[in-house]
C-alpha positions as protocol buffer text, in pm:
chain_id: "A"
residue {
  index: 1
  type: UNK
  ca { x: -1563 y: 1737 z: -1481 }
}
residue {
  index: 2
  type: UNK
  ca { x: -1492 y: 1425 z: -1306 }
}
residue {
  index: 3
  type: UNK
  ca { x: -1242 y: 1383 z: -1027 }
}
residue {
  index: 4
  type: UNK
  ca { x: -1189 y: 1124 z: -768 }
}
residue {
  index: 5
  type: UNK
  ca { x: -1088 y: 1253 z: -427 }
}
residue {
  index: 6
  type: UNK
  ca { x: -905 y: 1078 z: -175 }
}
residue {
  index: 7
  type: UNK
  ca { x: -969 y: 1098 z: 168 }
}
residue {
  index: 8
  type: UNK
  ca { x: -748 y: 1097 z: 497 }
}
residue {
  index: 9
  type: UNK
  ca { x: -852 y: 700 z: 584 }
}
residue {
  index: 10
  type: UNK
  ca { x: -766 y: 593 z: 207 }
}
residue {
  index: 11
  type: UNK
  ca { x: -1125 y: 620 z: 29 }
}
residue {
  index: 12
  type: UNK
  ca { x: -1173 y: 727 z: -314 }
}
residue {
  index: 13
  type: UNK
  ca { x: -1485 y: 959 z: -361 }
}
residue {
  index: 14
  type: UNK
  ca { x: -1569 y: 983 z: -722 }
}
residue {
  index: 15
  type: UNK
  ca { x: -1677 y: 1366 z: -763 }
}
residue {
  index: 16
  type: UNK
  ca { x: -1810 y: 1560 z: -1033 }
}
residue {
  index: 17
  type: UNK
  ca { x: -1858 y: 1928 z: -1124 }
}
residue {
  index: 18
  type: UNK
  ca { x: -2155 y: 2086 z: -1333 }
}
residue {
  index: 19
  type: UNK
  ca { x: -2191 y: 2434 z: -1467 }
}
residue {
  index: 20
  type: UNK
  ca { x: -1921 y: 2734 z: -1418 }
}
residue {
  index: 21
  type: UNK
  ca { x: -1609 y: 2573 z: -1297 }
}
residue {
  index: 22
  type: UNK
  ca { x: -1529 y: 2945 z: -1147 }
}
residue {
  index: 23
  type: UNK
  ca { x: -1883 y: 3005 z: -1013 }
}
residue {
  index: 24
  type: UNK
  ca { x: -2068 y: 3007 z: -670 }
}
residue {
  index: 25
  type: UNK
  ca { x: -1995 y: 2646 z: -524 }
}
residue {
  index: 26
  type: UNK
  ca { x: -2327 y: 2454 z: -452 }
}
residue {
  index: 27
  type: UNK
  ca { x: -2329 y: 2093 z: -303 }
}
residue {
  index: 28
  type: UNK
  ca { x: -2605 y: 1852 z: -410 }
}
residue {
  index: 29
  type: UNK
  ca { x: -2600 y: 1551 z: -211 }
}
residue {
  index: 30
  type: UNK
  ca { x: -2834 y: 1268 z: -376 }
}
residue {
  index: 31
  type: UNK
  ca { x: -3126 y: 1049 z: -296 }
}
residue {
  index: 32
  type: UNK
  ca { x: -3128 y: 660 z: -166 }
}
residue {
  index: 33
  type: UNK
  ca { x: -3033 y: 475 z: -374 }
}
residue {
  index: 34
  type: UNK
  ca { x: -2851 y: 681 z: -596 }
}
residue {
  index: 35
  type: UNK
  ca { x: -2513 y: 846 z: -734 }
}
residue {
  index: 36
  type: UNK
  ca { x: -2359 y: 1211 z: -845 }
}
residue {
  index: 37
  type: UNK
  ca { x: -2539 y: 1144 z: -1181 }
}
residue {
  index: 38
  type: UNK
  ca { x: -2908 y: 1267 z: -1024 }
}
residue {
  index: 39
  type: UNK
  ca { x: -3159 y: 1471 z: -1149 }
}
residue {
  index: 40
  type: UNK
  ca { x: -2982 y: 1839 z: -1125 }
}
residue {
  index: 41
  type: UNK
  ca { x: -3014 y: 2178 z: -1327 }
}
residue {
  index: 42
  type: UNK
  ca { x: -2934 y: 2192 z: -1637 }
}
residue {
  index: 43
  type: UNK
  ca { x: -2579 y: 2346 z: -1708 }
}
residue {
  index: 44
  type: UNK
  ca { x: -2746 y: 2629 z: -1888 }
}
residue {
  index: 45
  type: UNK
  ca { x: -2908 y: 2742 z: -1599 }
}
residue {
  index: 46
  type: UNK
  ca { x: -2608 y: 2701 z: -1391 }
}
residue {
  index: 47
  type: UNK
  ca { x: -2375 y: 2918 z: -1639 }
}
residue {
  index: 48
  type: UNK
  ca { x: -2666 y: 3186 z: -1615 }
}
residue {
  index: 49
  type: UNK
  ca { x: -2639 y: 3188 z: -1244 }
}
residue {
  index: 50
  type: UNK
  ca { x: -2246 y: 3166 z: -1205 }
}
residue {
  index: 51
  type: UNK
  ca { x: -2303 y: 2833 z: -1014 }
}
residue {
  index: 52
  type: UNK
  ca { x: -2072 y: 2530 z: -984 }
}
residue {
  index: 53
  type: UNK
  ca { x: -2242 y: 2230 z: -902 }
}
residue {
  index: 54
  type: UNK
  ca { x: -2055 y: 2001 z: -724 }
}
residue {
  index: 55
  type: UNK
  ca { x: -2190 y: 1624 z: -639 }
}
residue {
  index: 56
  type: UNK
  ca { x: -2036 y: 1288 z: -523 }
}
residue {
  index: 57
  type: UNK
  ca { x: -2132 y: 927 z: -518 }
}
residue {
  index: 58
  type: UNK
  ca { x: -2218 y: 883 z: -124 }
}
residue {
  index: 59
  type: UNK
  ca { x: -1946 y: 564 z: 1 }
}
residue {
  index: 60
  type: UNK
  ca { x: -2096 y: 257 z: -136 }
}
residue {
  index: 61
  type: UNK
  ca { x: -2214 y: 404 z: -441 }
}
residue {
  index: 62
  type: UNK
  ca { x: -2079 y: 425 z: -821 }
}
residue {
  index: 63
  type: UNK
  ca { x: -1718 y: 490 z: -836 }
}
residue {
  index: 64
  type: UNK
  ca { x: -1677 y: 550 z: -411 }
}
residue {
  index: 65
  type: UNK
  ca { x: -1539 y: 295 z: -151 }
}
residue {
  index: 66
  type: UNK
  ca { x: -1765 y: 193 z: 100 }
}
residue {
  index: 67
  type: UNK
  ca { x: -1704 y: 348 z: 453 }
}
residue {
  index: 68
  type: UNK
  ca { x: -1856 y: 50 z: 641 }
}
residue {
  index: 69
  type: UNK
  ca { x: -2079 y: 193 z: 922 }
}
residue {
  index: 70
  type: UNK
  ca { x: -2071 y: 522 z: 790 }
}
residue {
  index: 71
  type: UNK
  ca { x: -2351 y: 758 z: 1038 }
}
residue {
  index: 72
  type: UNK
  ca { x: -2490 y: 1076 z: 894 }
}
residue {
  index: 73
  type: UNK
  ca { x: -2243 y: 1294 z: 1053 }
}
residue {
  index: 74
  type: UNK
  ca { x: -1952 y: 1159 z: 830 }
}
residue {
  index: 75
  type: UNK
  ca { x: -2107 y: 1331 z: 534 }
}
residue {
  index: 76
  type: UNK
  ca { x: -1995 y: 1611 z: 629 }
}
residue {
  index: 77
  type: UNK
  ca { x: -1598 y: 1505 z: 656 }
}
residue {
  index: 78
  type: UNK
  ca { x: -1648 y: 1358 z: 332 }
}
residue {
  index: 79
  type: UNK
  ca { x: -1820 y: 1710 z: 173 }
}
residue {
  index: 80
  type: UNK
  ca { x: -1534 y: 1887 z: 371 }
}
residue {
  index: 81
  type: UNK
  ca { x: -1217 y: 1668 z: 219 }
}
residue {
  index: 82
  type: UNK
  ca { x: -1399 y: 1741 z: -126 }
}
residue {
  index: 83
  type: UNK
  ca { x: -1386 y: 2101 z: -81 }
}
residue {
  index: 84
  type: UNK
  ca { x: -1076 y: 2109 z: 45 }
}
residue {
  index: 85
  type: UNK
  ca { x: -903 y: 1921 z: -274 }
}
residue {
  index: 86
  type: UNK
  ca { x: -1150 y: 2194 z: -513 }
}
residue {
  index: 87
  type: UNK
  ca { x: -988 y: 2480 z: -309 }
}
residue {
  index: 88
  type: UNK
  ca { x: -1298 y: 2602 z: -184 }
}
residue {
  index: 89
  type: UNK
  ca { x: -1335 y: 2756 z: 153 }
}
residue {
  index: 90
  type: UNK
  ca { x: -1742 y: 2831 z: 191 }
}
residue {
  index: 91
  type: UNK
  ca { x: -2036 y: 2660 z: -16 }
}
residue {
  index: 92
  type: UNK
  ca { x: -2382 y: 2588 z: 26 }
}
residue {
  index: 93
  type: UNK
  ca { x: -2500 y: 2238 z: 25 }
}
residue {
  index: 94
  type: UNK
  ca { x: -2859 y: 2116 z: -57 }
}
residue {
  index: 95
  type: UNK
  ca { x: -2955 y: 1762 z: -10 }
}
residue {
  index: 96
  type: UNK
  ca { x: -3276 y: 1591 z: -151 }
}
residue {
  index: 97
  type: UNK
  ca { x: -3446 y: 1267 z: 33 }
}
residue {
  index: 98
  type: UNK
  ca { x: -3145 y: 1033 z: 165 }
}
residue {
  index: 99
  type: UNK
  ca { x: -2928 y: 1328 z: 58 }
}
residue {
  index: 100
  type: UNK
  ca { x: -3129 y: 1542 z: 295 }
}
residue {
  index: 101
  type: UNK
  ca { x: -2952 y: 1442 z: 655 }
}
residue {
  index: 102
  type: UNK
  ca { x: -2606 y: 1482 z: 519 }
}
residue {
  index: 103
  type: UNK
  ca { x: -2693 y: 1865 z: 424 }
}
residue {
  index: 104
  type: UNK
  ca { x: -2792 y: 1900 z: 759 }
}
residue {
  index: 105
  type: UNK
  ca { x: -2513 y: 1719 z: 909 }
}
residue {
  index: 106
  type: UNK
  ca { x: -2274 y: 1983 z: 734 }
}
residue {
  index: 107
  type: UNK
  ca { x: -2458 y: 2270 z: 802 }
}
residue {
  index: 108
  type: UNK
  ca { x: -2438 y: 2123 z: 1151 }
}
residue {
  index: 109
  type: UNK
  ca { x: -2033 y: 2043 z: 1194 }
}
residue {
  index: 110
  type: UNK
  ca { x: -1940 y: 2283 z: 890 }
}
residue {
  index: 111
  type: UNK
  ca { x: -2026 y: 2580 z: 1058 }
}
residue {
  index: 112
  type: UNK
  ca { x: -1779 y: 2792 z: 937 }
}
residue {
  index: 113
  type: UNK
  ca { x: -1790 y: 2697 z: 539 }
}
residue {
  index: 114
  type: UNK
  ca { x: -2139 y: 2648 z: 496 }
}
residue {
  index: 115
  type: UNK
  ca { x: -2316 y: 2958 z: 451 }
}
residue {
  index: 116
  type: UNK
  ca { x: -2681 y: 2812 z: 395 }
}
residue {
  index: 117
  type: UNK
  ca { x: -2855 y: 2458 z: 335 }
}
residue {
  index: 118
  type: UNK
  ca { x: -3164 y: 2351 z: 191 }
}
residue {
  index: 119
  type: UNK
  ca { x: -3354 y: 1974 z: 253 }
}
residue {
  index: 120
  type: UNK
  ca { x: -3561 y: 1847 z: 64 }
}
residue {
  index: 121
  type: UNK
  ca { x: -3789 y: 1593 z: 149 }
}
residue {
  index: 122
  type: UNK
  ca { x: -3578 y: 1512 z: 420 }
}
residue {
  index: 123
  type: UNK
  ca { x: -3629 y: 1252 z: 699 }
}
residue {
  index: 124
  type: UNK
  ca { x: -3549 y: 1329 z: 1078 }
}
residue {
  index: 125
  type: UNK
  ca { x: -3338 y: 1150 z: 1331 }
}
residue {
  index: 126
  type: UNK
  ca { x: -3492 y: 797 z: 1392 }
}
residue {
  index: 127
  type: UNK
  ca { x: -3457 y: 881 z: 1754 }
}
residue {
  index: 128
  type: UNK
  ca { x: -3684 y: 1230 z: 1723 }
}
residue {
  index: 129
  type: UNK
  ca { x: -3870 y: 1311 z: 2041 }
}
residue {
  index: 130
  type: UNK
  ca { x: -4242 y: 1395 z: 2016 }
}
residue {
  index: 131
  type: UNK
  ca { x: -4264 y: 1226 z: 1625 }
}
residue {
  index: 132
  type: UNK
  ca { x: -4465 y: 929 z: 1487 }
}
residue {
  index: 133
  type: UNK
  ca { x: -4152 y: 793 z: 1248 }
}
residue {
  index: 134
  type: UNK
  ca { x: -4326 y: 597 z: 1072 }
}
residue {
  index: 135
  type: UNK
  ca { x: -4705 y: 775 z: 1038 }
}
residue {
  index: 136
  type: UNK
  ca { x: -4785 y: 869 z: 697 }
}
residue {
  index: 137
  type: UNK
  ca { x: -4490 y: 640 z: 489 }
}
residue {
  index: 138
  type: UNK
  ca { x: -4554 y: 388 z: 275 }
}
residue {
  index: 139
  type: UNK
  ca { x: -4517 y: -37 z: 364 }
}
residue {
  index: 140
  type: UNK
  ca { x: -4180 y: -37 z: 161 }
}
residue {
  index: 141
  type: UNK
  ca { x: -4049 y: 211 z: 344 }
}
residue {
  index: 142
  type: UNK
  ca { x: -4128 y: 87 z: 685 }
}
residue {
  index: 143
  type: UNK
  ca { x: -4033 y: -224 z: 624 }
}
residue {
  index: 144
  type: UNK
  ca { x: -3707 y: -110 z: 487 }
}
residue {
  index: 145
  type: UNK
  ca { x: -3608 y: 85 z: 783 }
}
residue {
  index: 146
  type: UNK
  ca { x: -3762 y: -152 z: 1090 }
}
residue {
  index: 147
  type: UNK
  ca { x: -3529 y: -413 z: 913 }
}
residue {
  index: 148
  type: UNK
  ca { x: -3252 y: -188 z: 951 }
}
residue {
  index: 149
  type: UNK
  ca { x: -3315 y: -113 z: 1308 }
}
residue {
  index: 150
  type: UNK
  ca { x: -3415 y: -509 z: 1377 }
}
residue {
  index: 151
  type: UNK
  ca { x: -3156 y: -724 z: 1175 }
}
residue {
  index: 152
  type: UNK
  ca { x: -2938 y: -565 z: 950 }
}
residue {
  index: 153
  type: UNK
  ca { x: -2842 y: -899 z: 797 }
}
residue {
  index: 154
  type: UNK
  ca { x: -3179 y: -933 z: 671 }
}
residue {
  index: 155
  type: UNK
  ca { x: -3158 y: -584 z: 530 }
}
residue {
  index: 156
  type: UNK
  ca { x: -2832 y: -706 z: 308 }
}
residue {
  index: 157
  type: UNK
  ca { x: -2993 y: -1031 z: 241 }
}
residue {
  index: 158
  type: UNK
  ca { x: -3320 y: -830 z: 108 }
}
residue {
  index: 159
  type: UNK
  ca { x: -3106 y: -540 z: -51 }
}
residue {
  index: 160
  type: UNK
  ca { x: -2861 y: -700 z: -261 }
}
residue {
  index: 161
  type: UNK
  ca { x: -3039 y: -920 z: -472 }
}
residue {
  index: 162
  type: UNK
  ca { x: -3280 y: -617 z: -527 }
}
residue {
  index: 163
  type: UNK
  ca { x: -2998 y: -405 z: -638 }
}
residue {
  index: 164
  type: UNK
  ca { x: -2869 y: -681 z: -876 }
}
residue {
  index: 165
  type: UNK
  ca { x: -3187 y: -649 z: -1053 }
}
residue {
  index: 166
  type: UNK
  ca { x: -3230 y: -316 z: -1057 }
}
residue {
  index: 167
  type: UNK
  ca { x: -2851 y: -278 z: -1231 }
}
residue {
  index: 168
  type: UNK
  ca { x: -2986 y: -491 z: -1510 }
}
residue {
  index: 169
  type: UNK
  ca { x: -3274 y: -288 z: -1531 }
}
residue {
  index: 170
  type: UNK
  ca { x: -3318 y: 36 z: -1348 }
}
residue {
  index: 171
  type: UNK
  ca { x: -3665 y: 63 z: -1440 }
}
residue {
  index: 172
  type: UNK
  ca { x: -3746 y: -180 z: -1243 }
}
residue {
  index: 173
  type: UNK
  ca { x: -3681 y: 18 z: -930 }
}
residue {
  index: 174
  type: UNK
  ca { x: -3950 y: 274 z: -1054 }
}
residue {
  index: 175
  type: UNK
  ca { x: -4180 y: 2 z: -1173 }
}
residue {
  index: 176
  type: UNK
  ca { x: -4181 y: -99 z: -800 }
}
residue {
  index: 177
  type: UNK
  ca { x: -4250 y: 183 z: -634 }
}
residue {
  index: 178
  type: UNK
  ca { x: -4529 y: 227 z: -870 }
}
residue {
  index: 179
  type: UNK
  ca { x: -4816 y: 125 z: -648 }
}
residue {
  index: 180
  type: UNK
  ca { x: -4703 y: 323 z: -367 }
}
residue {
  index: 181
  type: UNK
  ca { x: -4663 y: 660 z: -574 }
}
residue {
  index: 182
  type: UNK
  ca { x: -4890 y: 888 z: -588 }
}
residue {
  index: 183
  type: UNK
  ca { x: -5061 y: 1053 z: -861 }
}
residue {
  index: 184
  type: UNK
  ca { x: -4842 y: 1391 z: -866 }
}
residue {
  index: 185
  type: UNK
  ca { x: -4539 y: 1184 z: -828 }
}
residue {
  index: 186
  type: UNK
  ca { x: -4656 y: 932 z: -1167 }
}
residue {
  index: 187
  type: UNK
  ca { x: -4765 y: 1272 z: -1378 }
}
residue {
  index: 188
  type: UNK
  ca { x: -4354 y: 1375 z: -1276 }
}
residue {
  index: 189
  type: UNK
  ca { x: -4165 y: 1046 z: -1342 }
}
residue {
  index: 190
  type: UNK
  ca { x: -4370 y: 979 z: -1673 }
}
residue {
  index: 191
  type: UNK
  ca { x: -4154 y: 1256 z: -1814 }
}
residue {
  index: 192
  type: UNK
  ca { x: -3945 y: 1067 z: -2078 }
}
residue {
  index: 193
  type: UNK
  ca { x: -3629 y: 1365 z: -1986 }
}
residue {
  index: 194
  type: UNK
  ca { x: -3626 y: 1295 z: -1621 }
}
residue {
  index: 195
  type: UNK
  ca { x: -3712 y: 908 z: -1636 }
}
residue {
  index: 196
  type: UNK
  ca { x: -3413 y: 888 z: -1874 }
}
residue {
  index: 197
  type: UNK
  ca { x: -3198 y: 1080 z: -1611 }
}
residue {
  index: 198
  type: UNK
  ca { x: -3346 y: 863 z: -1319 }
}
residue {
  index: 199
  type: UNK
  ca { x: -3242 y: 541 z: -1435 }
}
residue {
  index: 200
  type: UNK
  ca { x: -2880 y: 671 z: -1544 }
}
residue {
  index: 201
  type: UNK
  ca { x: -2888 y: 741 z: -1154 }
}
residue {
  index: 202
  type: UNK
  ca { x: -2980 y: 430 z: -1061 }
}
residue {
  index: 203
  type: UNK
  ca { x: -2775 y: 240 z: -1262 }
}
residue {
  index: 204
  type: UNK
  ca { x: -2464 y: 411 z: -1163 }
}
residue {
  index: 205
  type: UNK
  ca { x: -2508 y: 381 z: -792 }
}
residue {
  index: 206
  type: UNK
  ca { x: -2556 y: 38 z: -812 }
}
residue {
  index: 207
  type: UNK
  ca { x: -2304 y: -32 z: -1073 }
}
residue {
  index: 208
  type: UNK
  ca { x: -2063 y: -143 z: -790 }
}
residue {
  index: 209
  type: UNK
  ca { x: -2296 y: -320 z: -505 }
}
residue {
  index: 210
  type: UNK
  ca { x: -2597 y: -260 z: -275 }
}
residue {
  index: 211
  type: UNK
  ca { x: -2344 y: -109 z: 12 }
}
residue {
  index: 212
  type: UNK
  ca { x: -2471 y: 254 z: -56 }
}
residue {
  index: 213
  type: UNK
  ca { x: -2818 y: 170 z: -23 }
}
residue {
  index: 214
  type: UNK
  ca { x: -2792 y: -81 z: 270 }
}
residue {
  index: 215
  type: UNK
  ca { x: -2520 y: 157 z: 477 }
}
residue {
  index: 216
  type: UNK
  ca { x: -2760 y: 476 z: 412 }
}
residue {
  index: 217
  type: UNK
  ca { x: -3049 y: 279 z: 541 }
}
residue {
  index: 218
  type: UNK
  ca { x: -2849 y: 160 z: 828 }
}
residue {
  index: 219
  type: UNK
  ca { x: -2692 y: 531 z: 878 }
}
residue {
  index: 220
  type: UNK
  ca { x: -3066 y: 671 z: 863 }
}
residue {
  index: 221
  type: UNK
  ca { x: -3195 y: 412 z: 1162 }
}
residue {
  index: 222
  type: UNK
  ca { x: -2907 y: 457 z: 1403 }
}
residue {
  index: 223
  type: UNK
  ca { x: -2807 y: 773 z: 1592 }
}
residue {
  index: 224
  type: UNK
  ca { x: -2663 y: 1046 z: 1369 }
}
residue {
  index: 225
  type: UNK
  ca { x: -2405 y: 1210 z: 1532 }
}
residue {
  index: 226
  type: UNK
  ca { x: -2544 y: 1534 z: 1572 }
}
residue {
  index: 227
  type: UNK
  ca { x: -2830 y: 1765 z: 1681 }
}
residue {
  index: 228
  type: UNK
  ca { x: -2990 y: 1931 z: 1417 }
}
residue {
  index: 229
  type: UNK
  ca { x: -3105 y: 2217 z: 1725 }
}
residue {
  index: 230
  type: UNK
  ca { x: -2702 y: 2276 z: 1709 }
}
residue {
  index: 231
  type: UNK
  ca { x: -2737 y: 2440 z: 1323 }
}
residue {
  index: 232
  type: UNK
  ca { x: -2663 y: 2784 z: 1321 }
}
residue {
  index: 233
  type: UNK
  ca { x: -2708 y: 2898 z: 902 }
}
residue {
  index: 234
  type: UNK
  ca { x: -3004 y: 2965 z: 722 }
}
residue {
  index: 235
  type: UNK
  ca { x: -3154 y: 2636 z: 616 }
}
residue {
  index: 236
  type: UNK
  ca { x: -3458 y: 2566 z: 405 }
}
residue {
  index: 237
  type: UNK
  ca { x: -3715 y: 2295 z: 429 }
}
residue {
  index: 238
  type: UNK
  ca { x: -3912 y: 2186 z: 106 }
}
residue {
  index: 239
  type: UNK
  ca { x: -4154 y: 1955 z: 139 }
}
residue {
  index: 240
  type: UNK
  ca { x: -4424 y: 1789 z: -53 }
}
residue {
  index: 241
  type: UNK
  ca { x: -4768 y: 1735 z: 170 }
}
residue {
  index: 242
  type: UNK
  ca { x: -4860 y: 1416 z: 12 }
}
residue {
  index: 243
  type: UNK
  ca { x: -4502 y: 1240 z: 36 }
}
residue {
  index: 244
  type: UNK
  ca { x: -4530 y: 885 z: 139 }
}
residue {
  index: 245
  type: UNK
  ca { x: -4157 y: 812 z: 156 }
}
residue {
  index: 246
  type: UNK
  ca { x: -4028 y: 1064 z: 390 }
}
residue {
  index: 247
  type: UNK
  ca { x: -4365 y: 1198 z: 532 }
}
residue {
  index: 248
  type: UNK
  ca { x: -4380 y: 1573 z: 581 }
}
residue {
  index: 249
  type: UNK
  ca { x: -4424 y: 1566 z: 941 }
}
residue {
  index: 250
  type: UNK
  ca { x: -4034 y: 1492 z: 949 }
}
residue {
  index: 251
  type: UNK
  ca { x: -3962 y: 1837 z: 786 }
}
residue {
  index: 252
  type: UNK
  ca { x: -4229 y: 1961 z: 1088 }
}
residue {
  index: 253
  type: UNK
  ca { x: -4075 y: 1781 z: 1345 }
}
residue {
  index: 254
  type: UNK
  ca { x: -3708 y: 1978 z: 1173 }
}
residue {
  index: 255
  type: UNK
  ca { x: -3866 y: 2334 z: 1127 }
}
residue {
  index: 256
  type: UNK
  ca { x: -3956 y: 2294 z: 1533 }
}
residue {
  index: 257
  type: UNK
  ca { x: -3614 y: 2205 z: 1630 }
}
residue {
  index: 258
  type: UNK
  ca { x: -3383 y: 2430 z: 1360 }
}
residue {
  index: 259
  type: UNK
  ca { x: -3372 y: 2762 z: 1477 }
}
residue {
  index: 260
  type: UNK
  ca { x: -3529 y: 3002 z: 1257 }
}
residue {
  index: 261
  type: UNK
  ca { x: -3549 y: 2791 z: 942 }
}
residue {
  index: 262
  type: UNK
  ca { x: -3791 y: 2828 z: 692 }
}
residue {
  index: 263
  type: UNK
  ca { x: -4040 y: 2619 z: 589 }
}
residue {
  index: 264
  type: UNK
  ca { x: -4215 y: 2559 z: 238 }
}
residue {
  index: 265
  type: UNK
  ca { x: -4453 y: 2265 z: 181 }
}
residue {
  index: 266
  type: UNK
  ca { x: -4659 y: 2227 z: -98 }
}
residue {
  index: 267
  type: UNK
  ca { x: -4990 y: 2073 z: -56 }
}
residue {
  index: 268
  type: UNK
  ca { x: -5027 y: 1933 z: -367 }
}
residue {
  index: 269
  type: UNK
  ca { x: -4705 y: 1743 z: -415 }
}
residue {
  index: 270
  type: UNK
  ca { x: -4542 y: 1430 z: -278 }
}
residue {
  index: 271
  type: UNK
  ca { x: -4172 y: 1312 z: -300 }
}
residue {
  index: 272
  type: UNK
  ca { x: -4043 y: 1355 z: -656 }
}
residue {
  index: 273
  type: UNK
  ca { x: -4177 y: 1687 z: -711 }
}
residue {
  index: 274
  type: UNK
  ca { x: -3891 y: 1811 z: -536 }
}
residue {
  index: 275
  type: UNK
  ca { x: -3706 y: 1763 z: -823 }
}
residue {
  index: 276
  type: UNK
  ca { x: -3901 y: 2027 z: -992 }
}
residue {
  index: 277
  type: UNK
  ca { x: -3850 y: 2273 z: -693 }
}
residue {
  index: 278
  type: UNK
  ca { x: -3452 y: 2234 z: -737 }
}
residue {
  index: 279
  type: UNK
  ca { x: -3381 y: 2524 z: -967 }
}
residue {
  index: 280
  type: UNK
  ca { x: -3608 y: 2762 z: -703 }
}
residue {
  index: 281
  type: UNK
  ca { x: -3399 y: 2574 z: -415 }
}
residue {
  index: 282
  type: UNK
  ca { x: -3069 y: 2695 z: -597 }
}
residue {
  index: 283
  type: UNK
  ca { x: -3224 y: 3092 z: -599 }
}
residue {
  index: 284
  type: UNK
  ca { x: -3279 y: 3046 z: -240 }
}
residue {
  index: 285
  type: UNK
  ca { x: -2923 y: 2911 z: -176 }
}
residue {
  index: 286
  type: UNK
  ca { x: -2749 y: 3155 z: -387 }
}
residue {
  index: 287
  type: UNK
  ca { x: -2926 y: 3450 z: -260 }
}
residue {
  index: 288
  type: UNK
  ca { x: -2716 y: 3751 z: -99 }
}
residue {
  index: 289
  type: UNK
  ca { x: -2397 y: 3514 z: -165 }
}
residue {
  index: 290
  type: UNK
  ca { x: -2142 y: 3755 z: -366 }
}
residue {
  index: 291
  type: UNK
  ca { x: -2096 y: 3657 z: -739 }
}
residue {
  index: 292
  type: UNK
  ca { x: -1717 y: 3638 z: -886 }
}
residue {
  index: 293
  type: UNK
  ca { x: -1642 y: 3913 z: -1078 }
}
residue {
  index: 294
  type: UNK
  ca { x: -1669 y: 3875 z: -1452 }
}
residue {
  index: 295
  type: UNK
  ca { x: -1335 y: 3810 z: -1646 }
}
residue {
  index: 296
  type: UNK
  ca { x: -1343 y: 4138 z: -1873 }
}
residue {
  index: 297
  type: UNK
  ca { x: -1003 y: 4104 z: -2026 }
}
residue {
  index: 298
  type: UNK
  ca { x: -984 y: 4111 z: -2405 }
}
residue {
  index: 299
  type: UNK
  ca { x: -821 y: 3829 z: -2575 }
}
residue {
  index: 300
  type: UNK
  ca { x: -486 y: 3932 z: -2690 }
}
């Protein structure tokens, strides 16, 4: 079900529901670029687990305003005014790549409505003490992000056109990342099911402009608004040890400074396997959370 939700400064968020509408309220936050229309579970398995999915375009993307010089930490007022209009007082959220910080930034300033968090293939703070940023991830990326940091003019410049070309053809974005992905990561996106899915992403983040892309990678380089040493729920860190985009030593550098979170990284997968870890991330999230009870009222 598709909603848009307004929030206190005037901004619509275009929101949509998966799964049982009455069910255990999950948050998926999506990659960079991208839009509410990711890869997720399929409904089936979200009926079987009593699980509403709930996911948004990020500002800047498909059908949401821009919030011009958005930082990490707003994610979590936007996530908060969405719960809020869906009546819903405590959720988990899980975030995967650029959707990654944003889970952390609620699980950091949400304290008392989110009961656990999972990131996937997440990035840490730009400004990270005692981390190599940029060791391990591929040219694109670097480039990408020292832009950001150096002249975000440039970025726009670079980004726009890109994104115009990419709404014509969303393939294209896959076609060039090609050279940089890795072997695991070609075997996953060759899958005619998910491809299909990942361009439907693409194409309806960009559908508006490049501002959700180029504000993301600005919100990414800049200060975040928030220590991730401050979160206080269970969180979960999924990583894949061959990731060129968000290098795992950012979910190392996170499992040092997040109290007691847990750790999984796989050693033979890089960045879009965590799409395939999703339905296991969604047992983790759900676990000891209480289930609604069934309606068992016989039609009259």
């Amino acid at each position: 079900m598709r909603q848009e939700v307004r929030t206190a400064d005037g901004r619509v968020l275009m929101t949509e529901r998966r799964g049982d509408p009455d069910g255990k309220p999950v948050f998926l936050l999506h990659g960079t670029p991208g839009s509410r229309l990711g890869p997720a579970p399929r409904g089936m398995v979200l009926y079987q687990r009593r699980t509403q999915l709930i996911a948004y375009d990020r500002p800047g993307y498909g059908g949401s305003d821009r919030h011009r010089g958005r930082t990490v930490a707003d994610v979590a007022g936007d996530v908060a005014t969405i719960a809020d209009a869906l009546g819903l007082d405590t959720f988990t959220v899980a975030g995967r790549s650029g959707g990654a910080p944003g889970a952390l930034a609620c699980a950091a300033l949400l304290p008392d409505r989110v009961t656990r968090t999972a990131a996937l293939v997440p990035l840490a703070p730009r400004d990270a003490e005692d981390l190599d940023w940029f060791a391990g991830m591929a040219a694109s990326n670097v480039r990408e992000y020292t832009t950001a940091s150096d002249d975000p003019e440039e970025l726009a410049a670079r980004l726009i056109p890109r994104a115009d070309g990419i709404r014509r053809d969303p393939g294209r974005l896959l076609d060039e990342l090609r050279r940089e992905l890795t072997d695991n990561d070609r075997m996953i996106v060759s899958d005619a099911g998910l491809r299909a899915m990942l361009l439907r992403n693409y194409r309806e983040g960009l559908r508006t402009s490049a501002w959700g892309w180029i504000d993301d990678a600005l919100a990414f380089s800049g200060p975040w608004g928030f220590d991730p040493a401050d979160i206080r729920c269970p969180v979960l860190l999924w990583h894949g040890e061959l990731d060129v985009f968000s290098p795992v030593g950012h979910s190392r550098w996170l499992a040092r400074r997040i109290p007691g979170a847990t750790t999984s990284i796989d050693p033979a997968a890089a960045h879009f396997a965590a799409l395939r870890a999703l339905p296991d991330v969604l047992t983790w999230l759900l676990r000891d959370l209480p289930t609604p009870p069934l309606d068992t009222r016989q039609p009259a």
